[in-house]
Amino acid sequence: MRGKGLWQLGQSITRRLAHVDKRAISRRCFASESDLKKTVLYDLHVANGGKMVPFAGWSMPIQYKDSIMDSTLNCRENGSLFDVSHMCGLSLKGKDCIPFLEKLVIADVAGLAPGTGTLTIFTNEKGGAIDDSVIAKVTNEHIYLVVNAGCRDKDLAHIEEHMKSFTSKGGDVSWHIHDERSLLALQGPLAGPVLQHLTNEDLSKIYFNDFRMLDINGVPCYLTRTGYTGEDGFEISVPSENAVDLAKAILEKSEGKVRLTGLGARDSLRLEAGLCLYGNDMEQHITPIEAGLTWAVGKRRRVEGGFLGAEVILKQIEQGPSIRRVGLFSAGPPARGHSEIQDENGQNIGEITSGGFSPCLKKNIAMGYVKSGSHKAGTKVKIVVRGKSYDGSVTKMPFVPNKYYKRP
Amino acid sequence: MALRMWASSTANALKISTAASKSGLVSPAFSLSRCFSTVLEGFKYANSHEWVKHDGPVATIGITDHAQDHLGEVVFVELPEAGKPVTQGDSFGSVESVKATSDVNSPISGEVVEVNTKLSETPGLINTSPYEDGWMIKVKPSNPSELESLMGAKEYTKFCEEEDASH
């Protein structure tokens, strides 16, 4: 398998089909498709021409009628609406929910003002990343967070195990998994103006990473000004019975400019924004420091530690990691996951973790890990694709400037 | 073209669906539009979605309209050099779209006598003109009887319909 993007399953089968009995594989996939979970927006996706693919146990749209190229460009020009209901929303409650969460993540949760949030990483004992997550402090006794669909089971098991031990020692924390809610991501320059039609709250006072509980389209929602495209935008947690109406209202208020957008364009967008896809660009054995997320380790946490793997992570901050995530431009075919990265003399220095053709820049972009020393912007490298080596160079990320609505 | 037909993609090439999506409306024509891919008479087709046109001593090979449609915008094409042998059913190159990498298999065996160098500068020719400007290689067949094993236009059209219907 060459590619390992969001549609990795599709691609792996694409590759295998070249030589193997096509019918047998089709049948096998077909049987499993009936086991896939469907979000409440499934029928809306299909009615809008969504091409449904298996993703993390869910049947999700990889694209609609537009090409991935057009869809990506439209998000940056106008806006996109994504169904991200497969992701897992979770509330931690109790007067000790903050010290509890701080044992598991690198963020300074205590230091967050109520109504604000951040991207953070759940770490293991070795300092590796279990998952990335956007967390928000609702109040001092309530944290709302969203974890990846593909990591749901392991994340929940991990949190539960630590919660049991924490509460057995008298800590006050409990959880609620928001399976009664659906999650929509509205992204792009029209996200704010369109959503403003559907709420009385002044969205111009809600900045990047802020969190609010408010009525949208007449129903109580959780709103986080965040996303994973590099654009300004929102993630809206809405009661599932109201999700289809909200999606339709958003599309309608945008007069067709905001379009339903699938996982394909979502992957192009996050890659252009230089954001990690967990499972590709970040895994159990990669620390947040190696992944270039040192900024996400709260200042207080750097002094105090107190999270899983803190010794490893704090040491890496002090001494520098031995490998680092970098952005790359390259000639030739787009570099995909697992392509080898070499220095100019042909020596192995690392591996691509994800890559593709950038719809906005009209050239190949990729991210991967290289040995420290080869990580500086401008470093010339070779990238090996199907046995041939192509010129590449290390570059700063994001590839496409982000447009977050930051607090002035 | 080793393509997994995941979904009934018709996407960008079809004006009708693009126009409909811009208005944000559901297009009832969409479910029919998969039948609109062009299949030309006089060509032979492989079940991995390559075509071959054999007239005279040399056969021209490319990928079908149906294949380019499912792939989406082609951004890079990898081709062999002239003089290289190709074998029926084996990969001779690859096509990269925004979506995926796909092998291109040769529908017949023989020796490559010419490659379409325009594709290195303008890979999108495969989308805009899959049967003409977007041709990929010309081959001197070593075993012309292999052509018998390939599908004709009618058979290939039916093959595509069945493949789409099963996904």
Coordinates of C-alpha atoms in Angstrom, one line a residue:
Chain A
M1 CA 0.0 0.0 0.0
R2 CA 1.4 3.3 -1.0
G3 CA -1.0 5.9 0.3
K4 CA -2.1 6.0 3.8
G5 CA -4.4 8.9 4.0
L6 CA -7.9 9.1 5.3
W7 CA -9.0 6.7 2.6
Q8 CA -6.2 4.3 3.3
L9 CA -8.5 1.3 3.3
G10 CA -9.8 2.3 -0.1
Q11 CA -6.3 2.7 -1.4
S12 CA -4.9 -0.5 0.0
I13 CA -7.7 -2.3 -1.8
T14 CA -7.0 -0.3 -4.9
R15 CA -3.4 -1.5 -4.8
R16 CA -4.2 -5.1 -4.1
L17 CA -6.9 -5.3 -6.7
A18 CA -4.3 -5.0 -9.4
H19 CA -3.3 -8.6 -8.9
V20 CA -5.9 -10.3 -6.7
D21 CA -9.3 -11.7 -7.4
K22 CA -11.5 -8.7 -7.5
R23 CA -14.8 -10.3 -6.8
A24 CA -13.6 -12.0 -3.6
I25 CA -12.4 -8.7 -2.1
S26 CA -15.6 -6.9 -3.2
R27 CA -17.7 -9.4 -1.4
R28 CA -15.6 -9.2 1.8
C29 CA -15.9 -5.4 1.9
F30 CA -19.5 -5.6 1.1
A31 CA -20.4 -7.9 3.9
S32 CA -18.6 -5.6 6.4
E33 CA -20.3 -2.5 5.1
S34 CA -23.6 -3.5 6.7
D35 CA -21.8 -3.4 10.1
L36 CA -20.7 0.2 9.7
K37 CA -22.2 2.8 12.0
K38 CA -24.2 5.6 10.4
T39 CA -24.4 9.1 11.7
V40 CA -27.8 10.8 11.7
L41 CA -26.7 12.7 8.6
Y42 CA -26.2 9.6 6.6
D43 CA -29.3 10.1 4.4
L44 CA -28.5 13.7 3.9
H45 CA -25.0 12.7 2.6
V46 CA -26.4 10.1 0.2
A47 CA -29.1 12.5 -1.0
N48 CA -26.4 15.1 -1.8
G49 CA -24.3 12.5 -3.7
G50 CA -22.0 11.6 -0.9
K51 CA -19.7 8.7 -1.7
M52 CA -19.7 6.7 1.4
V53 CA -16.6 4.8 2.5
P54 CA -15.8 2.9 5.7
F55 CA -13.8 5.1 8.1
A56 CA -13.0 4.1 11.7
G57 CA -16.0 1.8 11.8
W58 CA -18.4 4.4 10.3
S59 CA -19.8 4.9 6.9
M60 CA -18.6 8.4 6.1
P61 CA -18.6 10.6 2.9
I62 CA -15.2 10.8 1.3
Q63 CA -16.5 13.4 -1.2
Y64 CA -19.8 14.6 -2.7
K65 CA -20.3 15.7 -6.3
D66 CA -17.4 18.2 -6.3
S67 CA -13.9 16.9 -6.9
I68 CA -11.7 16.9 -3.8
M69 CA -9.8 19.7 -5.5
D70 CA -12.8 21.9 -5.9
S71 CA -14.1 21.1 -2.5
T72 CA -10.8 22.0 -0.9
L73 CA -10.7 25.3 -2.7
N74 CA -14.3 26.1 -1.9
C75 CA -13.6 25.7 1.8
R76 CA -10.9 28.3 1.7
E77 CA -12.9 30.6 -0.5
N78 CA -16.4 30.2 1.0
G79 CA -16.9 27.5 3.4
S80 CA -17.4 23.8 4.2
L81 CA -19.8 21.8 6.4
F82 CA -18.4 18.5 7.6
D83 CA -20.2 15.8 9.5
V84 CA -17.7 14.8 12.2
S85 CA -20.3 13.0 14.3
H86 CA -18.1 9.9 14.2
M87 CA -15.8 11.7 16.6
C88 CA -16.4 11.2 20.3
G89 CA -17.5 14.1 22.5
L90 CA -17.0 13.6 26.2
S91 CA -17.7 15.6 29.4
L92 CA -15.6 15.2 32.5
K93 CA -17.4 16.6 35.6
G94 CA -16.7 16.9 39.2
K95 CA -14.7 19.3 41.4
D96 CA -11.5 17.3 40.7
C97 CA -12.0 16.9 37.0
I98 CA -9.1 19.4 36.2
P99 CA -6.4 17.7 38.3
F100 CA -7.6 14.4 36.9
L101 CA -7.3 15.5 33.3
E102 CA -3.9 17.1 33.9
K103 CA -2.6 13.6 34.8
L104 CA -3.4 12.5 31.3
V105 CA -2.7 15.5 29.0
I106 CA 0.2 18.0 28.5
A107 CA -2.0 21.2 28.6
D108 CA -2.2 23.6 31.5
V109 CA -5.9 22.9 32.0
A110 CA -6.0 24.7 35.3
G111 CA -4.7 27.8 33.6
L112 CA -7.4 27.9 31.0
A113 CA -10.1 30.6 31.6
P114 CA -13.6 29.2 31.8
G115 CA -15.1 29.3 28.3
T116 CA -11.7 28.7 26.5
G117 CA -9.9 25.6 25.3
T118 CA -6.9 24.3 23.5
L119 CA -5.5 21.4 21.4
T120 CA -3.8 18.9 23.6
I121 CA -2.3 15.4 23.6
F122 CA -3.0 12.4 25.7
T123 CA 0.3 10.8 26.5
N124 CA 1.4 7.3 27.7
E125 CA 4.1 6.5 30.2
K126 CA 6.8 6.7 27.6
G127 CA 5.7 10.2 26.5
G128 CA 4.2 8.9 23.3
A129 CA 0.9 10.3 22.0
I130 CA -2.2 8.2 22.6
D131 CA -4.4 10.7 20.8
D132 CA -4.8 14.4 20.1
S133 CA -7.9 16.2 21.4
V134 CA -9.5 19.6 21.6
I135 CA -10.4 20.3 25.2
A136 CA -12.5 23.2 26.6
K137 CA -13.0 24.3 30.1
V138 CA -16.7 24.9 30.4
T139 CA -16.5 25.7 34.2
N140 CA -14.0 24.8 36.8
E141 CA -15.9 21.6 37.3
H142 CA -16.7 20.6 33.7
I143 CA -14.4 19.9 30.9
Y144 CA -15.7 19.1 27.4
L145 CA -13.4 17.3 24.9
V146 CA -13.5 15.6 21.6
V147 CA -11.3 12.6 20.7
N148 CA -10.7 10.9 17.4
A149 CA -13.2 8.3 16.2
G150 CA -10.4 5.8 15.5
C151 CA -9.0 6.2 19.0
R152 CA -12.4 6.2 20.8
D153 CA -12.2 2.7 22.3
K154 CA -8.6 2.9 23.5
D155 CA -9.0 6.5 24.8
L156 CA -12.1 5.7 26.8
A157 CA -10.4 2.6 28.2
H158 CA -7.4 4.6 29.1
I159 CA -9.4 7.4 30.7
E160 CA -11.7 4.9 32.5
E161 CA -8.7 3.0 34.0
H162 CA -7.2 6.2 35.4
M163 CA -10.6 7.4 36.6
K164 CA -11.1 4.3 38.6
S165 CA -7.8 4.6 40.4
F166 CA -8.4 8.4 40.8
T167 CA -11.8 8.0 42.3
S168 CA -10.8 5.1 44.5
K169 CA -8.4 7.6 46.2
G170 CA -11.3 9.9 46.8
G171 CA -11.0 12.1 43.7
D172 CA -14.3 13.6 42.5
V173 CA -14.6 13.0 38.7
S174 CA -17.2 11.4 36.5
W175 CA -17.8 11.3 32.8
H176 CA -20.5 11.4 30.2
I177 CA -20.0 10.2 26.7
H178 CA -22.1 12.4 24.4
D179 CA -23.5 9.7 22.1
E180 CA -26.8 11.7 22.2
R181 CA -25.2 14.5 20.3
S182 CA -23.9 14.9 16.8
L183 CA -20.9 17.1 15.7
L184 CA -20.8 19.4 12.8
A185 CA -17.7 21.4 11.7
L186 CA -18.4 24.6 9.8
Q187 CA -15.2 26.0 8.4
G188 CA -14.1 28.8 6.1
P189 CA -14.5 32.5 5.8
L190 CA -18.3 32.3 5.6
A191 CA -18.5 30.2 8.8
G192 CA -19.0 33.2 11.1
P193 CA -21.4 35.2 8.9
V194 CA -23.6 32.1 8.2
L195 CA -23.7 30.9 11.7
Q196 CA -24.6 34.4 13.0
H197 CA -27.9 34.1 11.1
L198 CA -28.7 31.1 13.4
T199 CA -27.9 32.5 16.8
N200 CA -28.5 35.6 18.9
E201 CA -25.1 35.5 20.6
D202 CA -22.6 37.9 19.1
L203 CA -20.1 35.6 17.5
S204 CA -17.6 38.4 17.0
K205 CA -16.9 38.2 20.7
I206 CA -16.1 34.4 20.5
Y207 CA -12.5 33.9 19.5
F208 CA -10.3 31.0 18.4
N209 CA -10.5 28.1 20.9
D210 CA -13.4 29.7 22.9
F211 CA -16.2 27.5 24.0
R212 CA -19.9 28.5 24.7
M213 CA -23.1 26.7 25.4
L214 CA -25.8 28.5 23.4
D215 CA -28.9 28.2 21.3
I216 CA -28.2 27.7 17.6
N217 CA -31.2 27.3 15.2
G218 CA -33.3 27.2 18.4
V219 CA -31.6 24.2 20.1
P220 CA -29.0 24.1 22.9
C221 CA -25.6 23.5 21.3
Y222 CA -21.9 23.4 22.5
L223 CA -19.9 25.7 20.3
T224 CA -16.1 25.7 20.0
R225 CA -14.4 28.1 17.7
T226 CA -12.0 25.6 16.3
G227 CA -11.6 23.1 13.5
Y228 CA -9.0 21.2 11.6
T229 CA -8.7 23.0 8.3
G230 CA -6.6 26.1 9.2
E231 CA -9.6 28.3 8.5
D232 CA -11.7 30.2 11.0
G233 CA -14.7 28.1 11.9
F234 CA -16.7 26.2 14.5
E235 CA -17.4 22.8 15.8
I236 CA -21.0 22.5 16.9
S237 CA -22.2 19.7 19.1
V238 CA -25.9 19.5 18.6
P239 CA -28.6 17.1 20.0
S240 CA -28.7 14.3 17.3
E241 CA -32.5 14.8 16.7
N242 CA -31.7 18.4 15.6
A243 CA -28.6 17.8 13.6
V244 CA -30.1 17.3 10.2
D245 CA -32.2 20.5 10.5
L246 CA -29.1 22.4 11.6
A247 CA -27.1 21.1 8.7
K248 CA -29.8 22.1 6.3
A249 CA -30.2 25.5 7.9
I250 CA -26.5 26.2 7.6
L251 CA -26.4 25.2 3.9
E252 CA -29.5 27.3 3.2
K253 CA -28.3 30.4 5.0
S254 CA -25.1 30.3 3.0
E255 CA -27.1 30.3 -0.2
G256 CA -25.2 27.3 -1.5
K257 CA -21.8 28.8 -0.9
V258 CA -21.0 26.6 2.1
R259 CA -21.0 23.0 0.7
L260 CA -21.1 19.7 2.3
T261 CA -17.5 18.5 2.3
G262 CA -16.1 15.0 2.7
L263 CA -13.1 13.4 4.4
G264 CA -11.0 13.6 1.2
A265 CA -11.0 17.4 1.2
R266 CA -10.7 17.4 5.0
D267 CA -7.5 15.6 4.6
S268 CA -6.1 18.0 2.0
L269 CA -7.1 20.9 4.2
R270 CA -5.5 19.7 7.4
L271 CA -2.4 18.8 5.4
E272 CA -2.2 22.2 3.9
A273 CA -2.7 23.6 7.4
G274 CA 0.3 21.5 8.7
L275 CA -1.9 19.7 11.2
C276 CA -1.2 16.1 12.2
L277 CA -3.5 13.2 11.3
Y278 CA -3.4 10.9 14.3
G279 CA -2.4 7.4 13.2
N280 CA -0.2 8.8 10.4
D281 CA 1.7 11.8 11.6
M282 CA 1.5 11.0 15.2
E283 CA 1.4 7.6 16.9
Q284 CA 2.0 5.9 20.2
H285 CA 5.8 6.0 19.8
I286 CA 6.0 9.7 18.8
T287 CA 6.2 12.3 21.5
P288 CA 4.5 15.7 21.2
I289 CA 8.0 17.3 21.2
E290 CA 9.0 15.2 18.2
A291 CA 5.7 16.1 16.5
G292 CA 6.5 19.8 16.9
L293 CA 3.9 20.4 19.5
T294 CA 6.2 21.7 22.2
W295 CA 4.0 24.8 22.4
A296 CA 1.1 22.6 23.6
V297 CA 3.0 21.7 26.8
G298 CA 1.8 24.4 29.3
K299 CA 4.5 26.5 30.9
R300 CA 3.5 25.4 34.4
R301 CA 3.5 21.8 33.2
R302 CA 7.1 22.1 32.0
V303 CA 8.1 23.0 35.5
E304 CA 5.8 20.7 37.5
G305 CA 5.4 17.8 35.1
G306 CA 2.7 15.5 36.6
F307 CA 1.4 13.9 33.4
L308 CA 2.2 10.5 32.0
G309 CA 5.6 10.4 30.3
A310 CA 6.6 13.8 31.7
E311 CA 10.2 12.7 32.4
V312 CA 10.7 11.8 28.7
I313 CA 8.9 14.8 27.4
L314 CA 10.6 17.4 29.7
K315 CA 14.0 15.9 28.9
Q316 CA 13.3 16.2 25.2
I317 CA 12.3 19.9 25.7
E318 CA 15.6 20.5 27.4
Q319 CA 17.9 18.5 25.2
G320 CA 16.0 18.5 21.9
P321 CA 14.4 15.5 20.3
S322 CA 16.4 13.2 18.0
I323 CA 13.8 13.3 15.3
R324 CA 11.4 16.1 14.3
R325 CA 8.3 16.4 12.2
V326 CA 8.9 18.7 9.2
G327 CA 7.0 20.0 6.2
L328 CA 8.4 19.2 2.7
F329 CA 7.9 20.3 -0.9
S330 CA 8.9 17.8 -3.5
A331 CA 9.1 17.3 -7.3
G332 CA 7.7 14.3 -9.2
P333 CA 4.8 12.3 -7.9
P334 CA 3.2 13.4 -4.6
A335 CA 5.0 11.7 -1.7
R336 CA 2.7 9.5 0.3
G337 CA 3.1 7.9 3.7
H338 CA 6.2 5.7 4.2
S339 CA 8.2 7.2 1.3
E340 CA 11.8 7.3 2.4
I341 CA 13.5 10.6 3.0
Q342 CA 17.2 10.8 2.2
D343 CA 19.9 13.5 2.5
E344 CA 21.6 14.8 -0.6
N345 CA 24.1 11.9 -0.4
G346 CA 21.4 9.3 -0.5
Q347 CA 21.6 8.4 3.2
N348 CA 18.3 7.6 5.0
I349 CA 17.2 10.4 7.3
G350 CA 13.6 9.7 7.8
E351 CA 10.2 8.9 6.4
I352 CA 7.1 10.7 5.0
T353 CA 4.0 10.2 7.2
S354 CA 1.5 11.9 5.0
G355 CA 1.5 13.8 1.8
G356 CA -0.4 14.7 -1.4
F357 CA -1.0 17.3 -4.0
S358 CA -2.0 20.6 -2.5
P359 CA -5.1 21.9 -4.2
C360 CA -4.3 25.5 -3.1
L361 CA -0.6 25.6 -3.9
K362 CA -0.8 23.3 -6.9
K363 CA 2.2 21.4 -5.9
N364 CA 3.2 18.4 -3.8
I365 CA 3.3 18.9 0.0
A366 CA 4.1 16.3 2.7
M367 CA 5.0 16.0 6.3
G368 CA 7.4 13.4 7.8
Y369 CA 10.0 12.8 10.4
V370 CA 13.7 13.5 9.9
K371 CA 16.8 13.3 12.1
S372 CA 17.4 16.5 14.1
G373 CA 19.9 18.6 12.1
S374 CA 18.1 17.9 8.9
H375 CA 15.0 19.7 10.1
K376 CA 15.8 23.3 9.2
A377 CA 13.8 25.0 6.6
G378 CA 15.6 25.0 3.3
T379 CA 17.4 21.7 3.8
K380 CA 17.6 19.9 0.6
V381 CA 16.5 16.3 0.6
K382 CA 15.6 13.4 -1.7
I383 CA 12.3 11.6 -1.5
V384 CA 12.0 8.1 -2.8
V385 CA 8.8 7.2 -4.5
R386 CA 8.5 3.8 -6.2
G387 CA 12.2 3.3 -6.3
K388 CA 13.0 6.7 -7.9
S389 CA 14.4 9.6 -5.9
Y390 CA 13.0 13.1 -6.4
D391 CA 14.3 16.5 -5.2
G392 CA 12.6 17.9 -2.1
S393 CA 13.2 20.6 0.5
V394 CA 12.2 21.1 4.1
T395 CA 9.8 24.0 4.6
K396 CA 8.0 25.7 7.3
M397 CA 4.4 24.8 8.1
P398 CA 1.6 25.6 7.7
F399 CA 1.9 25.3 4.0
V400 CA -1.2 27.6 3.6
P401 CA -1.4 30.4 6.2
N402 CA -4.0 29.8 8.8
K403 CA -6.8 32.2 9.4
Y404 CA -7.9 31.6 12.9
Y405 CA -10.1 34.3 14.5
K406 CA -7.7 35.1 17.3
R407 CA -8.4 37.3 20.3
P408 CA -6.8 40.7 19.6
Chain B
M1 CA -6.2 0.9 -14.2
A2 CA -6.4 -0.8 -10.8
L3 CA -9.2 1.2 -9.5
R4 CA -11.4 0.3 -6.6
M5 CA -14.8 1.7 -7.6
W6 CA -15.7 2.8 -4.1
A7 CA -18.5 4.9 -4.9
S8 CA -20.5 6.0 -7.9
S9 CA -18.2 8.9 -8.4
T10 CA -18.9 11.0 -11.4
A11 CA -17.7 14.3 -9.9
N12 CA -15.9 17.0 -11.7
A13 CA -16.1 16.0 -15.3
L14 CA -19.8 16.2 -15.4
K15 CA -21.2 19.7 -15.8
I16 CA -24.6 18.6 -14.7
S17 CA -23.6 17.5 -11.2
T18 CA -21.2 20.4 -10.7
A19 CA -24.0 22.9 -11.6
A20 CA -26.4 21.2 -9.2
S21 CA -24.0 21.1 -6.4
K22 CA -23.3 24.8 -6.7
S23 CA -27.0 25.6 -6.2
G24 CA -26.8 23.3 -3.1
L25 CA -29.7 21.3 -4.4
V26 CA -30.0 17.6 -4.7
S27 CA -29.7 16.6 -8.3
P28 CA -32.0 13.7 -9.1
A29 CA -29.9 13.3 -12.3
F30 CA -26.9 12.3 -10.3
S31 CA -27.8 8.7 -9.9
L32 CA -28.1 8.4 -13.6
S33 CA -25.0 10.4 -14.5
R34 CA -22.6 7.4 -13.9
C35 CA -23.8 6.1 -17.2
F36 CA -22.6 9.2 -19.1
S37 CA -18.9 8.1 -19.2
T38 CA -17.9 7.8 -22.8
V39 CA -16.9 4.4 -24.2
L40 CA -15.7 4.4 -27.8
E41 CA -16.4 1.8 -30.5
G42 CA -13.4 0.3 -32.2
F43 CA -11.3 0.3 -29.0
K44 CA -10.7 -2.8 -26.8
Y45 CA -11.0 -2.6 -23.0
A46 CA -9.4 -4.3 -20.0
N47 CA -11.3 -5.0 -16.8
S48 CA -8.8 -2.8 -15.0
H49 CA -10.1 0.1 -17.1
E50 CA -7.4 0.7 -19.7
W51 CA -8.2 1.0 -23.4
V52 CA -6.1 -0.1 -26.4
K53 CA -6.5 1.0 -30.0
H54 CA -4.9 -1.2 -32.4
D55 CA -4.6 -0.1 -36.1
G56 CA -1.5 -0.8 -38.0
P57 CA 1.7 -2.0 -36.5
V58 CA 1.4 -0.1 -33.3
A59 CA -1.2 -0.1 -30.5
T60 CA -2.0 3.0 -28.4
I61 CA -2.9 2.6 -24.7
G62 CA -4.6 4.8 -22.2
I63 CA -7.1 4.8 -19.4
T64 CA -10.9 5.1 -19.9
D65 CA -13.2 8.0 -19.4
H66 CA -14.8 6.0 -16.6
A67 CA -11.5 5.5 -14.9
Q68 CA -10.4 9.1 -15.1
D69 CA -13.8 10.1 -13.8
H70 CA -13.5 7.9 -10.7
L71 CA -9.9 9.0 -10.1
G72 CA -10.5 12.8 -10.2
E73 CA -8.0 15.3 -11.2
V74 CA -4.8 13.6 -12.3
V75 CA -1.7 15.5 -11.0
F76 CA 1.1 13.2 -12.0
V77 CA 1.7 10.4 -14.5
E78 CA 4.6 8.0 -14.3
L79 CA 5.4 6.3 -17.6
P80 CA 8.0 3.8 -18.8
E81 CA 10.8 4.7 -21.3
A82 CA 10.6 3.7 -24.9
G83 CA 12.2 0.3 -25.5
K84 CA 10.9 -1.2 -22.3
P85 CA 8.8 -4.4 -22.5
V86 CA 5.3 -4.5 -21.1
T87 CA 3.2 -7.6 -20.2
Q88 CA -0.5 -8.1 -20.4
G89 CA -2.1 -7.5 -17.0
D90 CA 1.1 -6.1 -15.4
S91 CA 1.6 -2.5 -14.3
F92 CA 3.6 -0.3 -16.7
G93 CA 3.1 3.0 -14.9
S94 CA 0.9 4.9 -12.4
V95 CA -1.5 7.8 -12.2
E96 CA -1.7 10.0 -9.2
S97 CA -4.8 12.0 -8.4
V98 CA -5.5 14.2 -5.4
K99 CA -7.3 11.2 -4.1
A100 CA -5.0 8.2 -4.7
T101 CA -2.2 6.5 -6.5
S102 CA -3.3 3.9 -9.0
D103 CA -1.3 1.4 -11.1
V104 CA -1.9 1.3 -14.8
N105 CA -1.8 -2.2 -16.3
S106 CA -1.0 -3.0 -19.9
P107 CA -3.9 -4.6 -21.7
I108 CA -1.4 -6.3 -24.1
S109 CA 2.2 -7.5 -24.1
G110 CA 4.8 -5.9 -26.3
E111 CA 7.5 -3.2 -26.5
V112 CA 7.0 0.4 -25.7
V113 CA 7.8 2.4 -28.8
E114 CA 6.6 5.9 -27.7
V115 CA 5.3 7.6 -24.6
N116 CA 3.2 10.7 -24.4
T117 CA 5.7 13.2 -23.1
K118 CA 3.0 15.9 -22.9
L119 CA 1.6 14.2 -19.8
S120 CA 4.6 15.1 -17.7
E121 CA 3.8 18.8 -18.2
T122 CA 0.0 18.4 -18.5
P123 CA -1.2 15.4 -16.6
G124 CA -4.8 16.8 -16.7
L125 CA -5.0 15.7 -20.4
I126 CA -6.0 12.3 -19.0
N127 CA -9.1 14.0 -17.6
T128 CA -9.9 16.3 -20.4
S129 CA -9.2 13.9 -23.3
P130 CA -8.7 10.3 -22.1
Y131 CA -9.0 8.7 -25.5
E132 CA -7.0 11.2 -27.6
D133 CA -4.6 13.8 -26.1
G134 CA -4.4 11.8 -22.9
W135 CA -3.0 8.6 -24.5
M136 CA -0.2 7.1 -22.4
I137 CA 2.0 4.7 -24.4
K138 CA 2.3 3.2 -27.9
V139 CA 3.3 -0.4 -28.0
K140 CA 4.4 -2.8 -30.7
P141 CA 2.4 -5.9 -29.8
S142 CA 4.3 -9.2 -29.3
N143 CA 1.2 -11.3 -29.3
P144 CA -1.7 -9.7 -31.1
S145 CA -4.0 -12.5 -30.2
E146 CA -4.2 -11.1 -26.7
L147 CA -6.5 -8.5 -28.1
E148 CA -9.1 -11.3 -28.4
S149 CA -9.3 -11.6 -24.6
L150 CA -10.3 -7.9 -24.1
M151 CA -13.8 -6.4 -24.0
G152 CA -15.5 -4.6 -26.8
A153 CA -17.3 -1.3 -26.2
K154 CA -20.7 -2.8 -25.4
E155 CA -19.2 -5.4 -23.1
Y156 CA -17.1 -2.8 -21.3
T157 CA -20.1 -0.4 -20.9
K158 CA -22.0 -3.2 -19.2
F159 CA -19.0 -4.1 -17.1
C160 CA -18.8 -0.6 -15.8
E161 CA -22.5 -0.5 -15.0
E162 CA -22.3 -3.7 -13.1
E163 CA -19.3 -2.6 -11.2
D164 CA -20.9 0.7 -10.2
A165 CA -24.1 -1.0 -9.2
S166 CA -22.3 -3.4 -6.8
H167 CA -20.9 -0.5 -4.8

